[in-house]
XYZ file of C-alpha atoms in Angstrom:
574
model
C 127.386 108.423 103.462
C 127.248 112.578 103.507
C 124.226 112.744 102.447
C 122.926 111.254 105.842
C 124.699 113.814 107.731
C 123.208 116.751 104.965
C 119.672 115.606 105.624
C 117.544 117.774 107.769
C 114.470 119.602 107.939
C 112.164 121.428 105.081
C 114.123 125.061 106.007
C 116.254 124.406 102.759
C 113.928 123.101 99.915
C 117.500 123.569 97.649
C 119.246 121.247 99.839
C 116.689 118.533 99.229
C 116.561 119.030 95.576
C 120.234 118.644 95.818
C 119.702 115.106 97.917
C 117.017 114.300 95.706
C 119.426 114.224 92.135
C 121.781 112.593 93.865
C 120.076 109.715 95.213
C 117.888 109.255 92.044
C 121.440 108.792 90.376
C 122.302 105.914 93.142
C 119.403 104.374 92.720
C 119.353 104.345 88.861
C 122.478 103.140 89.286
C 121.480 99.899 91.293
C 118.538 99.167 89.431
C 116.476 100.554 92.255
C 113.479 102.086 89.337
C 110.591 102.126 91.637
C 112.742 104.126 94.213
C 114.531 106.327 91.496
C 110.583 106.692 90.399
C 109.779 108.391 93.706
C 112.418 110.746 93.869
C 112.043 111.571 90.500
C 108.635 112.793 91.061
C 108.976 114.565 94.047
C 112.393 116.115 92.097
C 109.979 117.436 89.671
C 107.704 119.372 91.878
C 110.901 121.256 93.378
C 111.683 124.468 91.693
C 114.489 123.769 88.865
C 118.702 124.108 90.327
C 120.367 126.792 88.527
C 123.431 125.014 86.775
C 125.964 125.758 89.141
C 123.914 124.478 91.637
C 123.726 120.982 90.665
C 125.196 118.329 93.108
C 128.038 116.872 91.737
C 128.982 112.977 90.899
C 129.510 110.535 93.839
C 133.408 109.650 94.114
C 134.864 107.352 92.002
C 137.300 104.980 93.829
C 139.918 102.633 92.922
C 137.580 99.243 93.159
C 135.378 101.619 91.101
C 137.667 102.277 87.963
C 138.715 98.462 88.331
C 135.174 96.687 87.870
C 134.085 99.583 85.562
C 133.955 97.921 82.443
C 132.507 94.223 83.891
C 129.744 96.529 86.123
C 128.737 98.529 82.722
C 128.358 95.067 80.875
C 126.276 93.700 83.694
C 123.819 96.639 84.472
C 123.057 96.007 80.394
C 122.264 92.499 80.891
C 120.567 93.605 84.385
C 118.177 96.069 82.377
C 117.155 93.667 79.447
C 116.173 91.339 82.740
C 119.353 88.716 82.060
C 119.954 88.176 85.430
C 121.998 85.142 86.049
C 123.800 86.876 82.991
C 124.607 89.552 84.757
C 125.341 87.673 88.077
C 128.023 85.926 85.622
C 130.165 88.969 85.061
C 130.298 90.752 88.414
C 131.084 87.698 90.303
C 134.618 88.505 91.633
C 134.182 92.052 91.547
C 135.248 93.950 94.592
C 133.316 97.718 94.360
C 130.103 98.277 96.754
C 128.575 98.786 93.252
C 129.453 95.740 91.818
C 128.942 93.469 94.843
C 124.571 95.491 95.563
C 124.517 94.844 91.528
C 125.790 90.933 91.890
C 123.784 89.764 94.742
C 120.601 92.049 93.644
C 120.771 90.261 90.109
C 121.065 86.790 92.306
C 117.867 87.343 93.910
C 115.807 88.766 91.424
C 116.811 85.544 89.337
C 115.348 83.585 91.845
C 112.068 85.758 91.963
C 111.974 85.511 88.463
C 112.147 82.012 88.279
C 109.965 81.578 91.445
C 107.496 83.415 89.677
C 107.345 81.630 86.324
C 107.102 78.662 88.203
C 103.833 80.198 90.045
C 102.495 80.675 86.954
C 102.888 77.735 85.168
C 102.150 75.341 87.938
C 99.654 76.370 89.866
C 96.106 77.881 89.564
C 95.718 81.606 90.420
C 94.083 80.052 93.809
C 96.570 77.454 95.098
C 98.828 78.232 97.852
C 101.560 75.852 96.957
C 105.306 76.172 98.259
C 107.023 77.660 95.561
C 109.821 79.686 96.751
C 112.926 81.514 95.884
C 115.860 78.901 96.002
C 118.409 81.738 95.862
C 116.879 83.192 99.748
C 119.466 80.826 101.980
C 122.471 81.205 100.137
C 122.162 85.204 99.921
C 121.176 85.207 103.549
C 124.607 83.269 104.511
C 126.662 85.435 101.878
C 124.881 88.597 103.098
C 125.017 87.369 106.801
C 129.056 86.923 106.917
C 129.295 90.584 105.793
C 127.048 92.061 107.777
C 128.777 90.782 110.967
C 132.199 92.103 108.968
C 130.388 95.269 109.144
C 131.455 95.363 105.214
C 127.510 96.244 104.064
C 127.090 100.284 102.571
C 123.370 100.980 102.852
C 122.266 99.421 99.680
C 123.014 95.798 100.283
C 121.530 96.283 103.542
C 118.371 96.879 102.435
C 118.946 93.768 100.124
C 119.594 91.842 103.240
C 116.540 93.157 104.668
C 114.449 92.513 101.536
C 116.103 88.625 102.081
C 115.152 88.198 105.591
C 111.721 89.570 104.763
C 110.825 86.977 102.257
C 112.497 84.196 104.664
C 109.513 85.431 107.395
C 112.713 86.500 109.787
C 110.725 89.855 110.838
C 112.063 90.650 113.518
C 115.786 90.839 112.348
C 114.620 91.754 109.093
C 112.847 95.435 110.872
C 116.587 95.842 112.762
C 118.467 95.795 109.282
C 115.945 98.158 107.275
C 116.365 100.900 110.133
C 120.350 100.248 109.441
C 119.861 100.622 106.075
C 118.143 103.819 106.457
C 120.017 105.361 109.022
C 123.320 104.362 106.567
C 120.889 106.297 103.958
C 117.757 107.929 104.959
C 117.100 109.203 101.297
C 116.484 105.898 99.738
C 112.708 105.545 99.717
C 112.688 101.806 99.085
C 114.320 100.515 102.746
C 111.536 103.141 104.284
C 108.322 101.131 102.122
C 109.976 97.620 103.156
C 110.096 98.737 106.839
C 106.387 100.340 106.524
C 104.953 96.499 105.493
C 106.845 95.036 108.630
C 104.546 98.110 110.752
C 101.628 96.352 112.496
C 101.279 99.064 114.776
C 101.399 102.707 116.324
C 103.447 101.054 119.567
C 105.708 99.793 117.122
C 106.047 102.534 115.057
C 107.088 105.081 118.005
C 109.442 102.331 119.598
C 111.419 102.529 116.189
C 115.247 104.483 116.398
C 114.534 106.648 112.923
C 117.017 109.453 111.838
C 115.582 112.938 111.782
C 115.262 113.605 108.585
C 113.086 115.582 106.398
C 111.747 112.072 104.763
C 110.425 110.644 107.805
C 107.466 112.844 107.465
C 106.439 111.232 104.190
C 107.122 107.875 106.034
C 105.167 109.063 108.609
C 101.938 110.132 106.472
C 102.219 107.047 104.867
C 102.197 104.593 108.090
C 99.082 106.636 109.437
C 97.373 105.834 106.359
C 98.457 102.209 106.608
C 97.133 101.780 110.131
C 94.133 103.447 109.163
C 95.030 106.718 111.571
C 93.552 109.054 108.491
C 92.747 112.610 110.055
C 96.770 112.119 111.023
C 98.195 111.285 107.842
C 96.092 114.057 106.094
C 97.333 116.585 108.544
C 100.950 115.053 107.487
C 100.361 115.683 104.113
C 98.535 119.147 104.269
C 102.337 120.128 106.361
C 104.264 118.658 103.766
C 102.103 120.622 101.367
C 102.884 123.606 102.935
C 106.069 123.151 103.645
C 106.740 123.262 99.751
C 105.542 120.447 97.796
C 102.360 121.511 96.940
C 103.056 120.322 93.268
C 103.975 116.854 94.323
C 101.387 114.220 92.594
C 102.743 111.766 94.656
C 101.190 113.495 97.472
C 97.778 114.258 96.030
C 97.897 110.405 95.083
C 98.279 109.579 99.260
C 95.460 112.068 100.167
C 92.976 110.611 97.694
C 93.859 107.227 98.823
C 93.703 108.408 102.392
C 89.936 109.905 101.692
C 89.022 106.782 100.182
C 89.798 104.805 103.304
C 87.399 107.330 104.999
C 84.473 106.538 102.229
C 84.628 110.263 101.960
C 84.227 109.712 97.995
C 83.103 112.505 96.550
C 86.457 114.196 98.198
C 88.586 111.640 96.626
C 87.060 111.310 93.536
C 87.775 115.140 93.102
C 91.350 114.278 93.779
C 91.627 111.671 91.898
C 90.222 113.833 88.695
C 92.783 116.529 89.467
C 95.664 114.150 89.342
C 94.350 112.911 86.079
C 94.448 116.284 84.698
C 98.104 116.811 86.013
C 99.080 112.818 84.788
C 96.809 111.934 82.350
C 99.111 108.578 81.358
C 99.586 107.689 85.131
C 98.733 104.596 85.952
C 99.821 104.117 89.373
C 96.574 104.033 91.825
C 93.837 103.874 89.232
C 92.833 100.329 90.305
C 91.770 102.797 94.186
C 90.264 105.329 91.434
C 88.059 102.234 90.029
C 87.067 101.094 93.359
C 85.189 104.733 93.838
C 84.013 104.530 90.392
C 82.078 101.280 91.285
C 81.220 102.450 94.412
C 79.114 105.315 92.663
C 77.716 103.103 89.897
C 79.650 105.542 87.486
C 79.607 103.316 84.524
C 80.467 105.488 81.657
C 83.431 106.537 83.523
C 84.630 103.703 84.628
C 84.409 102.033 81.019
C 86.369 105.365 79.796
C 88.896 104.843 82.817
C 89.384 100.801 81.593
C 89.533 101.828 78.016
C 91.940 104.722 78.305
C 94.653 102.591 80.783
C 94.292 99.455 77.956
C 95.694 102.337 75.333
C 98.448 103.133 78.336
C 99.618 99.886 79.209
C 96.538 96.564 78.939
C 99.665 94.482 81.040
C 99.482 96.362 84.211
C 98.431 94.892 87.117
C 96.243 97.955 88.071
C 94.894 98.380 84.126
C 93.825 94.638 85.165
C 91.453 95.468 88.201
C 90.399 98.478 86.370
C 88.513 96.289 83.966
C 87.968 93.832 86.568
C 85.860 96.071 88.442
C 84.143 97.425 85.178
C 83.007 93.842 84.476
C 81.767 93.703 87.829
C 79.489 96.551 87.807
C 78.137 95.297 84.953
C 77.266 91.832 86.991
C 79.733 89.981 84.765
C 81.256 88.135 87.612
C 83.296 85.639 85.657
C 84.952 88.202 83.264
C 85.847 90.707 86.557
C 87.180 87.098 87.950
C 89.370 86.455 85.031
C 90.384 90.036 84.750
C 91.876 89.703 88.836
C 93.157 86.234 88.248
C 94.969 88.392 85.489
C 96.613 91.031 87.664
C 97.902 88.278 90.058
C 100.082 86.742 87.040
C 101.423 89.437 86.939
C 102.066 90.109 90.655
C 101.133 87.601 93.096
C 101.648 89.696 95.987
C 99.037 92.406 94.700
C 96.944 93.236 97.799
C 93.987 94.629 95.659
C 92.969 91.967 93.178
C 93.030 89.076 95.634
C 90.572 90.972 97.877
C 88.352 91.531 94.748
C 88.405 88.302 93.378
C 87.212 86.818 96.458
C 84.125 89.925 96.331
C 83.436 87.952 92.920
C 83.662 84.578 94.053
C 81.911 85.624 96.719
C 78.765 87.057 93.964
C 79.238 83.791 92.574
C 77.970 81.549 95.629
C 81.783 80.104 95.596
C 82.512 80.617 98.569
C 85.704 78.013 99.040
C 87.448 79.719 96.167
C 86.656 83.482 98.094
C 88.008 82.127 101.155
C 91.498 81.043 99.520
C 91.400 84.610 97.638
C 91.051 86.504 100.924
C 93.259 84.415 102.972
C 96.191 85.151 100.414
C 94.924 89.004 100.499
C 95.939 88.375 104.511
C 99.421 86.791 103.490
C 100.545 90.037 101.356
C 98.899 92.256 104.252
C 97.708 91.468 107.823
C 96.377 95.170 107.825
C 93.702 94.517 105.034
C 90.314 94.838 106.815
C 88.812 94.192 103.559
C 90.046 90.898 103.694
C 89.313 90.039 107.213
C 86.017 91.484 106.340
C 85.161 89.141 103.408
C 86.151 85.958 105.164
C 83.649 87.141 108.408
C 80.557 87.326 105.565
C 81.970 84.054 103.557
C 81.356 82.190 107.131
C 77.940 83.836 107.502
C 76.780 82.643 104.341
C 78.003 79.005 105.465
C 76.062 79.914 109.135
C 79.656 79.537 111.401
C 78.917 82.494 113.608
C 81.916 81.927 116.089
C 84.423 82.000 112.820
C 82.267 85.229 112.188
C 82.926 86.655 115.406
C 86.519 85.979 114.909
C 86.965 87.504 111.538
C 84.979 90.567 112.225
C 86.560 90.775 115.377
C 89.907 91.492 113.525
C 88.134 93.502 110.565
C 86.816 95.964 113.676
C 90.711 96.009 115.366
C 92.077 97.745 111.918
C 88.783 100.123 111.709
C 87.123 100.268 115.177
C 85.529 103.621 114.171
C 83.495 101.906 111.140
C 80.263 100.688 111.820
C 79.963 98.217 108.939
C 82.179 96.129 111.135
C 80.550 96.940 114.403
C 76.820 95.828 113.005
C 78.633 92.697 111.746
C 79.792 92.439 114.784
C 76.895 92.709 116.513
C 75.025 90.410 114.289
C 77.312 87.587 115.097
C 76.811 88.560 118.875
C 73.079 88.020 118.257
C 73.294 84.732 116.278
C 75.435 83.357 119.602
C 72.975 84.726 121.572
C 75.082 87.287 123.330
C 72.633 89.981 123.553
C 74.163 92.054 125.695
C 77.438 92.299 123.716
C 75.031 93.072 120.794
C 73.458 95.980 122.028
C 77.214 97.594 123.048
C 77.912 96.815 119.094
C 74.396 98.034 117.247
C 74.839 101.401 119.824
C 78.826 101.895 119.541
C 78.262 101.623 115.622
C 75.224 104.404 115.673
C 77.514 106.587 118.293
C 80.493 106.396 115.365
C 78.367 107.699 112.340
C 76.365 104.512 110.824
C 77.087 104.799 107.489
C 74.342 102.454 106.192
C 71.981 103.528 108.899
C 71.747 100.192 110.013
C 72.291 100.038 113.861
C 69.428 101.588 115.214
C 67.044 99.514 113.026
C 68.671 96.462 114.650
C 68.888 97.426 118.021
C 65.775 98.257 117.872
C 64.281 94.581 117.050
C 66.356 93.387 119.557
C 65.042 95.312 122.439
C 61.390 94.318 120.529
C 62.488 90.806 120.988
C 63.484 91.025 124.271
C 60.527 93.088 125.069
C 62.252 95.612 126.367
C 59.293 97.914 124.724
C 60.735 101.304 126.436
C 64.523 100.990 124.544
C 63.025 99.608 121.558
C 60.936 102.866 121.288
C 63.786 105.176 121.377
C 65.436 103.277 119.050
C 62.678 103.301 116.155
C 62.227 106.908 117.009
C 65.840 107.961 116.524
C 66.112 105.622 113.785
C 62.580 107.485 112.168
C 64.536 110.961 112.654
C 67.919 110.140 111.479
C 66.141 108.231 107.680
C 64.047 111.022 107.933
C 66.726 113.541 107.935
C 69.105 112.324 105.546
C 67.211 113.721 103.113
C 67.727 110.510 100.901
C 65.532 107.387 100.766
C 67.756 104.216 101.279
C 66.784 100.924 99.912
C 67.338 98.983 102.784
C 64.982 101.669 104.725
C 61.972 100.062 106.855
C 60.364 103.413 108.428
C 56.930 101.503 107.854
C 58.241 99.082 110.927
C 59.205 101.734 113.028
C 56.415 103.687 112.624
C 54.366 100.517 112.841
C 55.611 99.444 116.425
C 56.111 103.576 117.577
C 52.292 103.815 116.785
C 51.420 100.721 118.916
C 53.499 101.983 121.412
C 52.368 105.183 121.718
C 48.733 103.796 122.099
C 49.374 101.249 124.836
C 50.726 104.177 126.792
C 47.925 106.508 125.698
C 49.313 109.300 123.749
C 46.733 109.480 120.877
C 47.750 112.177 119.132
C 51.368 111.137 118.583
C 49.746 107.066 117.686
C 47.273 109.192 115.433
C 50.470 110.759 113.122
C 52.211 107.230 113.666
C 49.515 105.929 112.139
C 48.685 108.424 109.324
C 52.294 108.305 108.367
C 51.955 104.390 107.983
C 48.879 105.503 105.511
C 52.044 106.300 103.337
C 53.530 102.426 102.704
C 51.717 99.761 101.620
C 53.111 97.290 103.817
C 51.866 99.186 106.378
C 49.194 101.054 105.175
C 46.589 98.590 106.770
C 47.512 98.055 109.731
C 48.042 101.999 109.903
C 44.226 102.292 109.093
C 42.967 99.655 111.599
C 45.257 102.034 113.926
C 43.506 105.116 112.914
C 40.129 103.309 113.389
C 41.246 102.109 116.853
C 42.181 105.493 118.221
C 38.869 106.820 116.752
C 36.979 104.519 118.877
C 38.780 105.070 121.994
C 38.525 108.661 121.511
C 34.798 108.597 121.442
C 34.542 106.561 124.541
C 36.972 108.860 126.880
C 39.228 111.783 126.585
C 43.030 111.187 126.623
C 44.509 112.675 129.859
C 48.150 113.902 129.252
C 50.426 110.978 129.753
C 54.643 111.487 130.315
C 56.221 109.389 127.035
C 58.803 106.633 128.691
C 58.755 104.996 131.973
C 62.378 104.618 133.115
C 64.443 103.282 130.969
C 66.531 99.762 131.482
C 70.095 99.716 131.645
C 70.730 97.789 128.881
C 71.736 100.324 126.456
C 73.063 103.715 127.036
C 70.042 105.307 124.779
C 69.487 109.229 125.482
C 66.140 110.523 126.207
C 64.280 112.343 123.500
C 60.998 113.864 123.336
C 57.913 112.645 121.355
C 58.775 112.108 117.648
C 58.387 115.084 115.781
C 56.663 113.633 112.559
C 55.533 116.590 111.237
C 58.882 118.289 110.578
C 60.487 115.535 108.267
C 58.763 114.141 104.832
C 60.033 110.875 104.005
């Protein structure tokens, strides 16, 4: 097509308004809404074209004029969903058109009907085998032309789409890039290649035109594959480069900065684009997620009710009020609320990983393995997913399937520590110590978000006795609680300060023991013991004076722990 030879860089902003119009009015065309969607919005945040700058209408051919009449029948039919209706009076048609329109209403007959079959057959849990029983024959049909070179860009990505959902990958990657090189402007071939993506070797190795789009394809892999400080520097370029309006792109950065756990940043977002959509829909189920993350209740319930006014039968409107039901510990409603979303769309990533969070709250822990093994069938790139199933198989005490499910979990987010103490947990269950202490440490080094690691490190080099680490642990552990300026819940300073005072008094230092001690005065777990301590140092101190003792011996090489000097207690109130 032109257009492929027109697209370039952002110099031109006109030029891609231009592009934009005229593949919105392909797409719309073809039936291709979610596509048509995208443009559309990113249209829309381009200045307005000055009439006689408008693009004008494709050509109209011969084959065009001839199937005219049959192709406007059909596209009626195709839009009130009549598909094998619509098949009906195309077949024998001979415009590119008429043939995408044919084979497109062929296959989404069969999804339809593979679908309703789901449905009515199966519980929201069961695997089964149900499949599209229009896939083969399209794939021959498709197959013969494609070798007769006789596919425009369109059908191509229809072909794709059909070797996709036969699990033929590897062909199926080869025949989006055609598609998109035949077309680079037609979002939907770029989103079907992005799911076939498992990885930044595989993304580079790819033959992509150079087109202004591929940046937004770009931005949008990184996020996939979890590469976030990339894809935001994507989108802050694409921002400046003139779509600052775009709420498609404020969308991907909130997204992106809640795949970071930076909420408060994407919650901000995520308000804004509110403001600018109120009656979007799109994305609120990732909005929700923050919500319950926060334990904002009133404005989650507001969120749930205002997107039931919208639209109650949209699969995100469904895991809005899923998670609402959750935060309020009404585990069977959220349940019935995901099983909801996945009539709706089976393949939706989201509420499977959810529901098996819920079955997972309610002890059943069969039903959340089937829920995040199917969240692993839409997407291999779900940590979440691989996440759930590693704590499902701690709860039924199978370490080395732990190991193995965190173990992928920490390949798609090796820079999280919630999967590196998992990790390391499982390491210390098999009693792999050693591998352990790389985890509990790599997971501090990274930014422990729960401030977790050091705790556990520590009681492993207790339990080891390797008194020396385990003392620099506590103490950096003490600093960082300390510091934070927050009390966590999960927070044991009293058994840091416990062992840190012991410590300190086998090796003599009484005045650090002393504030060890004092500050133990402060829990009541430890508030006895931190007495008896007090008394102890009393005694000793009446008997001799303390000479001045160096803090550590050497330390062992079992973890790379830096040296610090004496804990500074009196600088930090917990």
């Amino acid at each position: 097509m032109k257009m492929a030879a027109l697209c370039g860089e952002f110099g031109d902003l006109v030029q891609i308004k231009k592009q934009l119009i005229s593949v919105i009015s392909l797409c719309k065309e073809r039936g291709l809404l979610h596509s048509a969607k995208w443009a559309s919005e990113l249209a829309f945040a381009l200045d307005p074209l000055p009439k006689d700058e408008l693009p004008p209408s494709p050509p109209f051919t011969e084959e065009d004029a001839h199937d005219l009449d049959a192709l406007t029948l059909a596209k009626s039919y195709f839009d009130l969903k009549e598909y094998d209706r619509a098949a009906y009076f195309l077949k024998g048609c001979c415009s590119q058109k008429a043939y995408f329109l044919y084979m497109y209403s062929r296959y989404l007959s069969g999804e339809k009907k593979k679908d309703d079959e789901t449905v009515d057959s199966l519980g929201p849990l069961e695997k089964g085998q149900v499949r599209n029983e229009a896939l083969r024959e399209l794939r021959v049909e498709l197959s013969k032309k494609h070798t007769a070179g006789e596919l425009d860009s369109f059908t191509l990505y229809l072909y794709g789409v059909v070797l996709r959902k036969l699990d033929l990958l590897k062909e199926a990657v080869d025949v989006f890039v055609e598609a998109i090189h035949a077309l680079p402007l037609h979002w939907g071939a770029w989103l079907e290649l992005s799911n076939l993506v498992t990885s930044i070797e595989m993304l580079k190795s790819l033959s992509l035109p150079d087109c202004w789009i591929k940046d937004f394809f770009k931005a949008h892999m990184y996020t996939e594959l979890q590469m976030i400080k990339e894809a935001l520097q994507k989108y802050e370029s694409l921002i400046k480069a003139g779509f600052s309006k775009s709420t498609y792109i404020i969308s991907q950065i909130a997204v992106a900065y809640h795949n970071i756990r930076d909420i408060d940043q994407a919650l901000a977002l995520f308000n804004e684009l509110r403001v600018q959509d109120p009656y979007r829909i799109d994305n609120m189920d990732t909005f929700s997620n923050l919500l319950y993350v926060k334990s904002m209740k009133p404005e989650l319930s507001y969120l749930a009710h205002n997107l039931v006014e919208i639209d109650k039968y949209r699969v995100e409107t469904c895991c809005v009020i899923g998670n609402y039901y959750s935060l309020r510990s009404q585990h069977e409603k959220a349940a019935l609320y995901f099983q909801r979303a996945l009539k709706l769309n089976p393949r939706c990533l989201g509420a499977w990983t959810l529901m098996g969070h819920e079955y997972m709250e309610m002890k059943n822990t069969s039903a959340a393995i089937q829920a995040y093994r199917h969240a692993i069938e839409v997407n291999k790139r779900d940590y979440r997913a691989w996440y759930g199933l590693g704590q499902t198989y701690e709860i039924l005490k199978m370490p080395f399937y732990c190991l193995y499910y965190y173990r992928k979990a920490h390949q798609l987010r090796p820079n999280d520590s919630r999967m590196l103490v998992a990790l390391g947990e499982s390491y210390e269950k098999l009693s792999q110590q050693v591998e352990a202490k790389k985890c509990y440490w790599r997971a501090y080094s990274v930014g422990d978000v729960e401030k977790m690691a050091l705790l556990k490190l520590a009681k492993l080099h207790e339990q080891l006795n390797e008194s020396d680490d385990a003392a620099q642990c506590y103490m950096l552990y003490s600093q960082d609680i300390f510091s934070c300026g927050e009390q966590l819940e999960h927070a044991e300073v009293s058994t840091a300060l416990r062992y840190l005072g012991q410590y300190y008094f086998k090796n003599k230092l009484y005045d650090e023991a002393s504030l060890c001690a004092q500050r133990c005065c402060d829990y009541n777990d430890a508030r006895e013991e931190g007495k008896a301590l007090l008394r102890q140092i009393s005694q000793v101190r009446d008997q001799i004076e303390t000479p001045s003792a160096d803090l550590f011996a050497p330390l062992s090489n079992n973890t790379p722990v830096r040296r610090v000097s004496p804990l500074n207690l009196i600088s930090f109130t917990p």
